[in-house]
Short mmCIF file of C-alpha atoms and ligand atoms in Angstrom, two decimals:
data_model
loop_
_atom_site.label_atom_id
_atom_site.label_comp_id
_atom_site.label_asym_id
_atom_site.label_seq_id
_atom_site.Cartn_x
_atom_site.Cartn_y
_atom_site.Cartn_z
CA UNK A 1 16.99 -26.74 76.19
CA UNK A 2 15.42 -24.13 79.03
CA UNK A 3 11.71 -24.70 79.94
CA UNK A 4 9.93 -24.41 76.48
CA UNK A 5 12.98 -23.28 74.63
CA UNK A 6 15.51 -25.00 72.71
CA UNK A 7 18.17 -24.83 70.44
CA UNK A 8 17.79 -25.12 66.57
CA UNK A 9 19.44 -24.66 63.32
CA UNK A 10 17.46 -22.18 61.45
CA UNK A 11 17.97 -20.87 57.89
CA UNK A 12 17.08 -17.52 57.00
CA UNK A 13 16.35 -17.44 53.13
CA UNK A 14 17.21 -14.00 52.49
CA UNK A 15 20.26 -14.46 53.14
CA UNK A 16 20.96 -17.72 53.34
CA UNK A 17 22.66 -17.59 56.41
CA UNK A 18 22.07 -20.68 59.15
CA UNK A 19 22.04 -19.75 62.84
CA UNK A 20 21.88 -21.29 65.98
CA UNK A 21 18.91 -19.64 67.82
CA UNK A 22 16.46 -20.19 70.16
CA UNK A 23 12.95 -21.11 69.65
CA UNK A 24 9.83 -22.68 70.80
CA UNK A 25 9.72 -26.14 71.95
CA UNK A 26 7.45 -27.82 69.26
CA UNK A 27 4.24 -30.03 70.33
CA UNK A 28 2.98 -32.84 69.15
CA UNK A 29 -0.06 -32.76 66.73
CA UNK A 30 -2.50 -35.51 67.67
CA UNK A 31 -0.60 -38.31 65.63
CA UNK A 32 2.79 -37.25 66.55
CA UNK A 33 5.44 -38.04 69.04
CA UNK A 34 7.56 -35.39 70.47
CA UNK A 35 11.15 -36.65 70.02
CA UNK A 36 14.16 -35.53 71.97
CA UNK A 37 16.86 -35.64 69.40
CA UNK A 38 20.50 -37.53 70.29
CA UNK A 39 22.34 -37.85 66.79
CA UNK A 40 21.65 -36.22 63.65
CA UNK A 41 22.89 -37.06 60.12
CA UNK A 42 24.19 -35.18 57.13
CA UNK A 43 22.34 -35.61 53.50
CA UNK A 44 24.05 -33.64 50.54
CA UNK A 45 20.55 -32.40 50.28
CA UNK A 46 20.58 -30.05 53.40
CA UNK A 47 23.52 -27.52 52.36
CA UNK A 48 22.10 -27.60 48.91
CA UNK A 49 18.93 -25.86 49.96
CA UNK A 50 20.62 -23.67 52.18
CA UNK A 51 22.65 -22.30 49.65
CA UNK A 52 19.59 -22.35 46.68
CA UNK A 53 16.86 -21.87 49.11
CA UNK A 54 13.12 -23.21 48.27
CA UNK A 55 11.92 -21.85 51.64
CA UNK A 56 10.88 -18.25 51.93
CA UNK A 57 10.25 -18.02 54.86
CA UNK A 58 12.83 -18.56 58.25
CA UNK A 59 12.96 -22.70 58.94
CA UNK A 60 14.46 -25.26 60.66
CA UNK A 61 16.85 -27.29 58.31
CA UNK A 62 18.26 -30.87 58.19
CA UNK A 63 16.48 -33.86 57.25
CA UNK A 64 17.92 -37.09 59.07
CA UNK A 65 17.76 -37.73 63.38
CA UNK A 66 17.73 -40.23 65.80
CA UNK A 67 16.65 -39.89 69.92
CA UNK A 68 13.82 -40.92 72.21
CA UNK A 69 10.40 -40.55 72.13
CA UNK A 70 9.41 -37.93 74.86
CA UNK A 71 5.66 -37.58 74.33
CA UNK A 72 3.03 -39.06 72.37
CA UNK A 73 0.05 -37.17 70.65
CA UNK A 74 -3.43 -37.80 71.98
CA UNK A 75 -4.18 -40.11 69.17
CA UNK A 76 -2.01 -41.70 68.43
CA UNK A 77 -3.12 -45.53 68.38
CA UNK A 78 -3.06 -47.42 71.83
CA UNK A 79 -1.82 -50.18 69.74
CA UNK A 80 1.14 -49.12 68.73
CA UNK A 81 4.58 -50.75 70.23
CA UNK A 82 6.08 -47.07 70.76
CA UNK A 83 5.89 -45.70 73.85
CA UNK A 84 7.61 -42.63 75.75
CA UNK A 85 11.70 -43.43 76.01
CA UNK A 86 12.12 -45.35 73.23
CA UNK A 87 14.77 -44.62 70.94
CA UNK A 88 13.30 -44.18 67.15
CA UNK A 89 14.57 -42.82 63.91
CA UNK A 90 13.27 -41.19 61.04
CA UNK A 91 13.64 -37.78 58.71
CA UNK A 92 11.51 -34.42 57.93
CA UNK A 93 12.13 -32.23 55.26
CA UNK A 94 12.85 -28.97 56.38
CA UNK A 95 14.11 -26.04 54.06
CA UNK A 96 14.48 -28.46 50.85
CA UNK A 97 10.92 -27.67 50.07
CA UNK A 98 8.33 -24.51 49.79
CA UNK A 99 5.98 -26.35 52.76
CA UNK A 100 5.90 -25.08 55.81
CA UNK A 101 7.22 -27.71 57.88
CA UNK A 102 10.44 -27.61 59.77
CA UNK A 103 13.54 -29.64 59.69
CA UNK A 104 15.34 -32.18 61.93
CA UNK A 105 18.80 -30.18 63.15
CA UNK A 106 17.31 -29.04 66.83
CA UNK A 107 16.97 -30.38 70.14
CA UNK A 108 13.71 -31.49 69.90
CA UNK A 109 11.00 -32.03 66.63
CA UNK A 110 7.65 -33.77 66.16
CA UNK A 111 6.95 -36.41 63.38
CA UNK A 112 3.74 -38.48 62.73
CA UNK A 113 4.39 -41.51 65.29
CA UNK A 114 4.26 -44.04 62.35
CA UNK A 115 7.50 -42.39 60.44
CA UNK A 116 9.62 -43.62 62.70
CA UNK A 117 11.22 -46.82 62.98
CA UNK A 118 12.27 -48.27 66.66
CA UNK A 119 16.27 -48.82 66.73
CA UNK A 120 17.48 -52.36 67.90
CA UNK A 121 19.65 -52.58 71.02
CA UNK A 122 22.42 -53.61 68.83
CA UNK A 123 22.54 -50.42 66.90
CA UNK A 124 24.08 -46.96 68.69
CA UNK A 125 22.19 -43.74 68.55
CA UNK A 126 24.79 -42.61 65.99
CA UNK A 127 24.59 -45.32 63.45
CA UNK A 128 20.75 -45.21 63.73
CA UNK A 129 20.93 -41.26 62.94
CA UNK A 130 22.55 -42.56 59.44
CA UNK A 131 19.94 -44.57 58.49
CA UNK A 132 16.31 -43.05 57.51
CA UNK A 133 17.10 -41.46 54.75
CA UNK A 134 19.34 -42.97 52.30
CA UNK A 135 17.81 -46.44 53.32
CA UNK A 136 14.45 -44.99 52.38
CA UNK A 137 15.38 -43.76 49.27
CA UNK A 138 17.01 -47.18 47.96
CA UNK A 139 14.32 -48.47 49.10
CA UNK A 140 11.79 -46.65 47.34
CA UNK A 141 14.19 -47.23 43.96
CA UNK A 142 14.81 -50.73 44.36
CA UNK A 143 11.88 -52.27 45.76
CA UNK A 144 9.05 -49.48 45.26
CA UNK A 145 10.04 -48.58 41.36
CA UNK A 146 11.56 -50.93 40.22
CA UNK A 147 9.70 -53.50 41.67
CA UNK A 148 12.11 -55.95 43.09
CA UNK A 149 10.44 -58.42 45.67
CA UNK A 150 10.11 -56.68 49.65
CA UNK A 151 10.88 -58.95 52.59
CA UNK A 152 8.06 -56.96 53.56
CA UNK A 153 4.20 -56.40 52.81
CA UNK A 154 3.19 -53.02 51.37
CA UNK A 155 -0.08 -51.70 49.30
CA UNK A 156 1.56 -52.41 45.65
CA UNK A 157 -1.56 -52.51 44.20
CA UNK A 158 -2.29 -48.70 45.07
CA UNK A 159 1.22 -48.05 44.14
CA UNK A 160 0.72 -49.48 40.71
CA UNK A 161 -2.44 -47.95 40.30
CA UNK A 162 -0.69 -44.90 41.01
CA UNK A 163 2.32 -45.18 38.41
CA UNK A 164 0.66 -47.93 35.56
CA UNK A 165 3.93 -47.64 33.76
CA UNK A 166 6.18 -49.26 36.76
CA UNK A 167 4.18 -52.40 36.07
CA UNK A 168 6.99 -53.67 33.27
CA UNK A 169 9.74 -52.89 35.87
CA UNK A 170 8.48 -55.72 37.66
CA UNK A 171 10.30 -58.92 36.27
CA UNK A 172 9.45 -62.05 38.31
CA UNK A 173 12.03 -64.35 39.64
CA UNK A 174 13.83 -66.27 36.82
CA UNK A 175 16.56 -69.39 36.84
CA UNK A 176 18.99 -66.93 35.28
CA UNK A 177 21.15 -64.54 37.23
CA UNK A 178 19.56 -60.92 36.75
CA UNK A 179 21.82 -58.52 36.36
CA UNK A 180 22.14 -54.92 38.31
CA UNK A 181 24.53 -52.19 38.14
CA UNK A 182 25.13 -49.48 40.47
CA UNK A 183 26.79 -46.52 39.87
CA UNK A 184 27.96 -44.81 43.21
CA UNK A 185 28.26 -48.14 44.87
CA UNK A 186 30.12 -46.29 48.11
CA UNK A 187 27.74 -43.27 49.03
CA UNK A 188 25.45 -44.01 50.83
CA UNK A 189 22.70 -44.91 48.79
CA UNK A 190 24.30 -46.97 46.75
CA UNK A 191 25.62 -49.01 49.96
CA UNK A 192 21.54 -49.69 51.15
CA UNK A 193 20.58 -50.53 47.63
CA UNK A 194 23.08 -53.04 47.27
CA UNK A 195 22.01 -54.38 50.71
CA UNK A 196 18.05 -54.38 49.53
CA UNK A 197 18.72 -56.32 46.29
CA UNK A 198 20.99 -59.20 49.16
CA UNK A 199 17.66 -58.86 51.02
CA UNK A 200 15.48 -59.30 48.31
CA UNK A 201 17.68 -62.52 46.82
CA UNK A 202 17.12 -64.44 50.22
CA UNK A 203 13.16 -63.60 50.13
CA UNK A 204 13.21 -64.78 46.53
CA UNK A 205 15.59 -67.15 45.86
CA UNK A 206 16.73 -65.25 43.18
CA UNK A 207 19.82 -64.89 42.03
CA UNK A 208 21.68 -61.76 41.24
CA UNK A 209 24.87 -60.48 39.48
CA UNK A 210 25.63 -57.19 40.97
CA UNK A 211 28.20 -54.87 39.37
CA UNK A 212 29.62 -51.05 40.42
CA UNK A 213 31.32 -48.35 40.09
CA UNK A 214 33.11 -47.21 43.14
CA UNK A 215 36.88 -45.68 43.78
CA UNK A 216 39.42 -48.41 43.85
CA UNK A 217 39.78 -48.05 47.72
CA UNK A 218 36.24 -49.13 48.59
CA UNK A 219 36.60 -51.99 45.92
CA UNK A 220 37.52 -54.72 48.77
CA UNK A 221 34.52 -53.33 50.90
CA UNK A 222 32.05 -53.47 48.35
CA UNK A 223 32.83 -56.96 47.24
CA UNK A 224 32.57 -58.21 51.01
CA UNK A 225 29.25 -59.02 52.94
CA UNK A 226 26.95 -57.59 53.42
CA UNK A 227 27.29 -55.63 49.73
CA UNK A 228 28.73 -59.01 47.86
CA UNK A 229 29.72 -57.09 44.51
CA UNK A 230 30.96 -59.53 42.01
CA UNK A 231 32.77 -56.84 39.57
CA UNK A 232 33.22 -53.06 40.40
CA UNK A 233 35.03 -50.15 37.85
CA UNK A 234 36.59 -47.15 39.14
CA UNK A 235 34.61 -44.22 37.31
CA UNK A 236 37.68 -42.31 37.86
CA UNK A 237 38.44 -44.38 34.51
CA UNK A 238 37.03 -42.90 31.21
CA UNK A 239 36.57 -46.16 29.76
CA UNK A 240 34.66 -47.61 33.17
CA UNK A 241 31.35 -48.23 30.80
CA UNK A 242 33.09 -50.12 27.88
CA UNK A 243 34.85 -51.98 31.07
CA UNK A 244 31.46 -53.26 32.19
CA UNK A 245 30.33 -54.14 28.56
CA UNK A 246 33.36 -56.80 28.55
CA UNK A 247 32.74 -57.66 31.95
CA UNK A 248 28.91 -59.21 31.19
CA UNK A 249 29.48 -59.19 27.12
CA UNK A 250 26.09 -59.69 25.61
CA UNK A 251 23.99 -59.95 28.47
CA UNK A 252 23.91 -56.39 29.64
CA UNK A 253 21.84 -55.11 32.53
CA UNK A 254 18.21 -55.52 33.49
CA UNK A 255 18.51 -53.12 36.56
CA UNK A 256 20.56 -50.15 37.23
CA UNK A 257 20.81 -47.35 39.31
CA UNK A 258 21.99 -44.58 39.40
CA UNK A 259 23.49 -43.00 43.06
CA UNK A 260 25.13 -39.93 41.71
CA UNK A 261 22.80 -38.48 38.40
CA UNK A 262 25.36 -35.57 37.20
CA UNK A 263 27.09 -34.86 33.99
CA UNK A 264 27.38 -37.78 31.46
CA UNK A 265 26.06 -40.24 34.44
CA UNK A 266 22.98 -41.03 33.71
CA UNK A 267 23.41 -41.83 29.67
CA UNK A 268 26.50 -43.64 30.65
CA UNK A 269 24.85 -45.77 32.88
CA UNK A 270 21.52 -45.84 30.33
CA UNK A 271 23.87 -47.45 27.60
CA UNK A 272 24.15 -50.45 29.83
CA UNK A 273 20.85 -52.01 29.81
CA UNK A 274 19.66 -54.96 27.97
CA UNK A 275 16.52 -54.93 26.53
CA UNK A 276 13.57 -54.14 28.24
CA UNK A 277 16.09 -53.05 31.20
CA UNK A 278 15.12 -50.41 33.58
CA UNK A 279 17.05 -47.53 35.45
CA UNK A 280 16.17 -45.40 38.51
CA UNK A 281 17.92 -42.04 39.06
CA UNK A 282 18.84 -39.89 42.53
CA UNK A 283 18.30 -36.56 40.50
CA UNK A 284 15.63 -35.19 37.98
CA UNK A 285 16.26 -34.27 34.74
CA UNK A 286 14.52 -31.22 35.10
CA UNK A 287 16.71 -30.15 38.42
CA UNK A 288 19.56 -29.83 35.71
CA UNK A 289 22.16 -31.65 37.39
CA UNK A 290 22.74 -34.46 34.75
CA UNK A 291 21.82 -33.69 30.61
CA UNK A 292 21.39 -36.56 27.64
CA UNK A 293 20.79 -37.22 24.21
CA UNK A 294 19.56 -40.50 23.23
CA UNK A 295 18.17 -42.83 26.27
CA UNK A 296 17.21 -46.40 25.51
CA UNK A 297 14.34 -45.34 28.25
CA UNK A 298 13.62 -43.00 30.31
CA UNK A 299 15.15 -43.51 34.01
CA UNK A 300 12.49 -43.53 36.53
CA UNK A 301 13.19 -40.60 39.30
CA UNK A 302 11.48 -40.32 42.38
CA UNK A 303 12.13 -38.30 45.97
CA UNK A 304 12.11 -39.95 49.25
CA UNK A 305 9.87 -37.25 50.21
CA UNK A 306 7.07 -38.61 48.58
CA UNK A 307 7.07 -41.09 51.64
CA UNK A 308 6.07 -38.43 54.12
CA UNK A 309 2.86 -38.41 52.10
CA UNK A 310 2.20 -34.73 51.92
CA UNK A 311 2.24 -32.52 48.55
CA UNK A 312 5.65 -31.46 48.09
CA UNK A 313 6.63 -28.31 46.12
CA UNK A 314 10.40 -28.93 45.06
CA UNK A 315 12.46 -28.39 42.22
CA UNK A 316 10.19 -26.14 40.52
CA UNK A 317 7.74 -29.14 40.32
CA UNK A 318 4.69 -30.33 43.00
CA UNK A 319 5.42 -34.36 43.69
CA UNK A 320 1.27 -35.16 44.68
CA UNK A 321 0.60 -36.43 47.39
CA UNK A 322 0.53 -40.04 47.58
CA UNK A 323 -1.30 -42.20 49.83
CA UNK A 324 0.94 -45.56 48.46
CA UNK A 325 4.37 -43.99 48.86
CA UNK A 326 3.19 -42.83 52.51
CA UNK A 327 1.91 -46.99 53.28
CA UNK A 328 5.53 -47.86 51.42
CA UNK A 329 7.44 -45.70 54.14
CA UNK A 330 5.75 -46.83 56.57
CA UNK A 331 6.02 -50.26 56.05
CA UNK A 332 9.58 -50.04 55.44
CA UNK A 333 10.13 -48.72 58.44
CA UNK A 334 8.26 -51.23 60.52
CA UNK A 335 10.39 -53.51 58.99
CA UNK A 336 13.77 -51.93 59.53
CA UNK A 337 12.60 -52.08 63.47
CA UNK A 338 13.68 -55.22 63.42
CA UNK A 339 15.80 -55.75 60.19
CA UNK A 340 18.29 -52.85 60.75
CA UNK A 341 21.58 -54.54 62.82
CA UNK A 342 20.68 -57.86 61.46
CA UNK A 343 19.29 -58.01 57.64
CA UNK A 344 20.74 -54.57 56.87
CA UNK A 345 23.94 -53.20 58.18
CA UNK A 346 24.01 -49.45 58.76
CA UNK A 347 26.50 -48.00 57.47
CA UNK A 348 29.89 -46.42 58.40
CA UNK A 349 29.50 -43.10 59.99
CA UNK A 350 32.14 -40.78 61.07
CA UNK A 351 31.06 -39.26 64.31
CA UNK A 352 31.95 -35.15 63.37
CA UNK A 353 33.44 -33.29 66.70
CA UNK A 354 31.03 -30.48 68.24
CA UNK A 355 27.87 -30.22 67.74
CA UNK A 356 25.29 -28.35 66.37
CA UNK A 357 27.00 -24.98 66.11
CA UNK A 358 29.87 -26.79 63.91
CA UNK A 359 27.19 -28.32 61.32
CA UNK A 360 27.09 -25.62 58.68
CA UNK A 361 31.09 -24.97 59.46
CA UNK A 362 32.44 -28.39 59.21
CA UNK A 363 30.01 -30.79 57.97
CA UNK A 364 28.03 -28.83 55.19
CA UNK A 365 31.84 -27.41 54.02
CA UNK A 366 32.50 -31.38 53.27
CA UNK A 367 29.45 -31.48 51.48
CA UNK A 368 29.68 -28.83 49.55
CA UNK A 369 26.39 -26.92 47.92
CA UNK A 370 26.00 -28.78 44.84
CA UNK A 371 27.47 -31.33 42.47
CA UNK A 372 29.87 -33.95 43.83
CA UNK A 373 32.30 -32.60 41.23
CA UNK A 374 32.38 -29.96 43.29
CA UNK A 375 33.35 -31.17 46.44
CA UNK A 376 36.54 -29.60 47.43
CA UNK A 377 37.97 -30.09 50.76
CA UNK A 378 40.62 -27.97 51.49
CA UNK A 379 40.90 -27.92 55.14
CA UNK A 380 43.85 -30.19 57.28
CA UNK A 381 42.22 -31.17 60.31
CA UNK A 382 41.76 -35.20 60.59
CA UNK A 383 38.00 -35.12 60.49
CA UNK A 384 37.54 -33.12 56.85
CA UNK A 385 38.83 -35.63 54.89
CA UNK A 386 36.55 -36.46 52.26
CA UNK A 387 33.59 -38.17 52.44
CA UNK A 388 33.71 -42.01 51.32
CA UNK A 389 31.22 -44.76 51.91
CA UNK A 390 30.06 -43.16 55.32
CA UNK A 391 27.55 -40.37 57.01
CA UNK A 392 28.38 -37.59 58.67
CA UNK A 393 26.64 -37.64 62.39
CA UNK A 394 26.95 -34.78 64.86
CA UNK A 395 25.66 -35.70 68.73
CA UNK A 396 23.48 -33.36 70.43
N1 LIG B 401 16.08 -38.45 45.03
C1 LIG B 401 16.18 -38.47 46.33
O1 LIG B 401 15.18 -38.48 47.05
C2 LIG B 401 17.54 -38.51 46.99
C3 LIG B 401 17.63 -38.92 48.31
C4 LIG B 401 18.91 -39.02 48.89
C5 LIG B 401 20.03 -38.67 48.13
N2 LIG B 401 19.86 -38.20 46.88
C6 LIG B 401 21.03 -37.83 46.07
O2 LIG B 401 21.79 -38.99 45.89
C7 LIG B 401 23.17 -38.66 45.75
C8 LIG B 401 23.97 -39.54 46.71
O3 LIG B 401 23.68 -39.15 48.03
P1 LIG B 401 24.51 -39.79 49.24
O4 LIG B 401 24.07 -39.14 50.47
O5 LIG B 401 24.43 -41.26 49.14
O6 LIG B 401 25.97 -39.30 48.83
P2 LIG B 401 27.33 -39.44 49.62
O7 LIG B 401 27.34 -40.71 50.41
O8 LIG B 401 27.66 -38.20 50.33
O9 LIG B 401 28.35 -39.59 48.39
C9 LIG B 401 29.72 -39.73 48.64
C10 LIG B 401 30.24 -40.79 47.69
O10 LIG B 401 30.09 -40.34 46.35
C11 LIG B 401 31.03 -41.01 45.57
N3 LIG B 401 31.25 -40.25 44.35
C12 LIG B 401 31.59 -38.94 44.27
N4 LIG B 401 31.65 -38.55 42.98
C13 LIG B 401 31.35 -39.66 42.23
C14 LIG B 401 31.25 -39.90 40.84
N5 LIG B 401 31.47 -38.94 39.93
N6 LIG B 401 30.91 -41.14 40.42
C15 LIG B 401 30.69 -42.13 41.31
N7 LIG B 401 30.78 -41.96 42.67
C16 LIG B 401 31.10 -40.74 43.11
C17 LIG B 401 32.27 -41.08 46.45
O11 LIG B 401 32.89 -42.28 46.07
P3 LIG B 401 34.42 -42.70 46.38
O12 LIG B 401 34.67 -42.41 47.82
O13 LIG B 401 34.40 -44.16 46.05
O14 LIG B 401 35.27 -41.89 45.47
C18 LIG B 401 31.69 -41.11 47.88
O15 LIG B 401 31.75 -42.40 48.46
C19 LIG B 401 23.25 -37.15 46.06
O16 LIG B 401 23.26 -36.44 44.85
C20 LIG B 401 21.96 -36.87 46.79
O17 LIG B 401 21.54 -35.53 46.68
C21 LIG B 401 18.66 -38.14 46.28
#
């Protein structure tokens, strides 16, 4: 940064080529904090909508950052525990979307001062820049959706009223096991929403049978705290469905989700469910990424967006605006404050070299633009190995 200048990644949609250039230094809006931003995180989201742009016009990308609070709008409430030099977290959307708003990849951004969550001491900068995003959106699928108890209090009334047809999802707390499968147990995703269904056992008392899908090197991870798998496939396997099918014979599943939504995913995963059993997907139907023919019922998408609470045009669709995804975020956020180190683990990062002049080069080349399918990493140096149950975080 020099004077009211700073460095930022910026996307030009015409030709969808990302360059480091100088702009103004934002300000905050009445309800914002000005954050100075340490650590940023990679979200396969970012290179996709660099390379199918939504934006028209030039904008700040990236979605997921962690730093300190530099400045705080004018009203923002005197009651609140942030104050200038804290270290907070959170996400913006950026070039995934038509709205005008930038992104999170520059030296400094603004985001409304309850977005945020406040990092423990026992977390780094780095692990807390993995954090906002994934954890939101198993958050949103596990607790918000498909109604699982929260360790935390949230408007679920207005939520409901919202979406009348998530009131099924919600199942009560039974003296059986319920049982949930997750398909992309090691992305990142999948490793918070196994963590939020531990979380919402111990508020509950509720017990749960939790079975995955994962590669066969992440098996003896995912089966140790604080995931606690009890069975896991390798969907490497063609037969990894059947597999479960023996595994819980009759019984079936009466949650699953669905971390990776391509191809034959999401019927595979569909054929699962018991009775009455409900799904949540990372990736619309009508985005194309994943097709099916017969569903027992309909998965239930959603995008973490929604908890920014602004109208979002995306995917060729507008997600409303909604007032009870906003109060979930923020909720869930004020929770992690204090939950994130202790109740919920973040997960593994690998801390890239360089920094944000080598995010498009290095870290959007391991993400590819697209399908995970089509992730292909041909490059020898140590730290573009393939990405495996861990974020991607660049230091500023
Ligand atoms: N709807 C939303 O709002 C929203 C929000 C965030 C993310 N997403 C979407 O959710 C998906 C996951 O995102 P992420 O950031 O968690 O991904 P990620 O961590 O980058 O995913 C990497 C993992 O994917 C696993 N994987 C790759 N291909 C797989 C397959 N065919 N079946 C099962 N696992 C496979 C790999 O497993 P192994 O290493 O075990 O092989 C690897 O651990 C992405 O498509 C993303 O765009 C949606």
């Amino acid at each position: 940064m020099s004077g009211t200048n700073m460095n930022a990644l910026v996307l030009d949609p015409a030709t969808r080529i990302v360059t480091l250039e100088t702009i103004s230094l934002p300000s905050p809006g009445p309800f914002e904090l000005l954050v100075r931003a340490e650590a940023i995180s990679l979200n396969p989201i970012d290179p996709l909508y660099v390379q199918h742009p939504l934006a028209t016009t030039k904008r700040t990308i990236g979605s997921d950052f962690a730093g300190t609070v530099v400045s705080l709008g004018n009203a923002v409430p005197k009651s609140t525990s942030i104050s200038i030099g804290d270290r907070v977290s959170g996400f913006l959307q950026g070039a995934c979307s038509v709205n005008e708003r930038p992104g999170a990849f520059s030296e400094y951004l603004v985001i409304p001062w309850d977005l945020v969550w406040k990092i423990p001491e026992s977390v780094s900068i780095e692990q807390a820049a993995g954090v906002s995003l994934v954890a939101l959106t198993a958050a949103q699928s596990i607790f918000y959706r498909l109604g699982l108890r929260t360790p935390f209090e949230y408007d679920e009334e207005t939520a409901l009223a919202e979406h009348p047809e998530w009131a099924n999802n919600r199942k009560g707390t039974h003296a059986e096991p319920i049982n949930v499968f997750i398909y992309g147990s090691s992305t990142a995703v999948g490793l918070f929403a196994a963590q939020m269904i531990r979380v919402s056992a111990k508020v509950t008392g509720q017990k749960f049978r939790l079975f995955g899908a994962a590669s066969k090197a992440r098996w003896e991870m995912l089966k140790a705290e604080p995931y606690g798998y009890e069975h896991l496939v390798d969907y490497r396997d063609d037969g990894w469905a059947e597999r479960v099918v023996e595994l819980t014979g009759s019984e079936r599943m009466h949650y699953a989700y669905d971390c990776i939504s391509e191809g034959s995913s999401v019927e595979k995963v569909s054929s699962l469910l018991a009775g009455g059993g409900k799904a949540a997907i990372v990736r619309s139907r009508a985005g194309g990424a994943w097709t099916a023919g017969h569903l027992p019922v309909e998965p239930i998408y959603g995008a973490v967006w929604e908890g920014l609470g602004e109208e979002v045009e995306y995917q060729g669709f507008t997600i409303p605006r909604s007032p009870a995804a906003r109060d979930f975020a923020v909720q869930f956020y004020r929770w992690l404050s204090s939950a994130v180190g202790s109740a919920i683990k973040p997960v593994p990062i690998r801390l890239m070299p360089g920094g944000l002049e080598k995010v498009v080069q290095d870290g959007f080349h391991l993400l590819g633009s697209g399908k995970m399918e089509d992730r292909d990493v041909t490059r020898a140096e140590e730290w573009m190995r393939p990405v495996s149950a861990e974020k991607l975080v660049y230091k500023l």
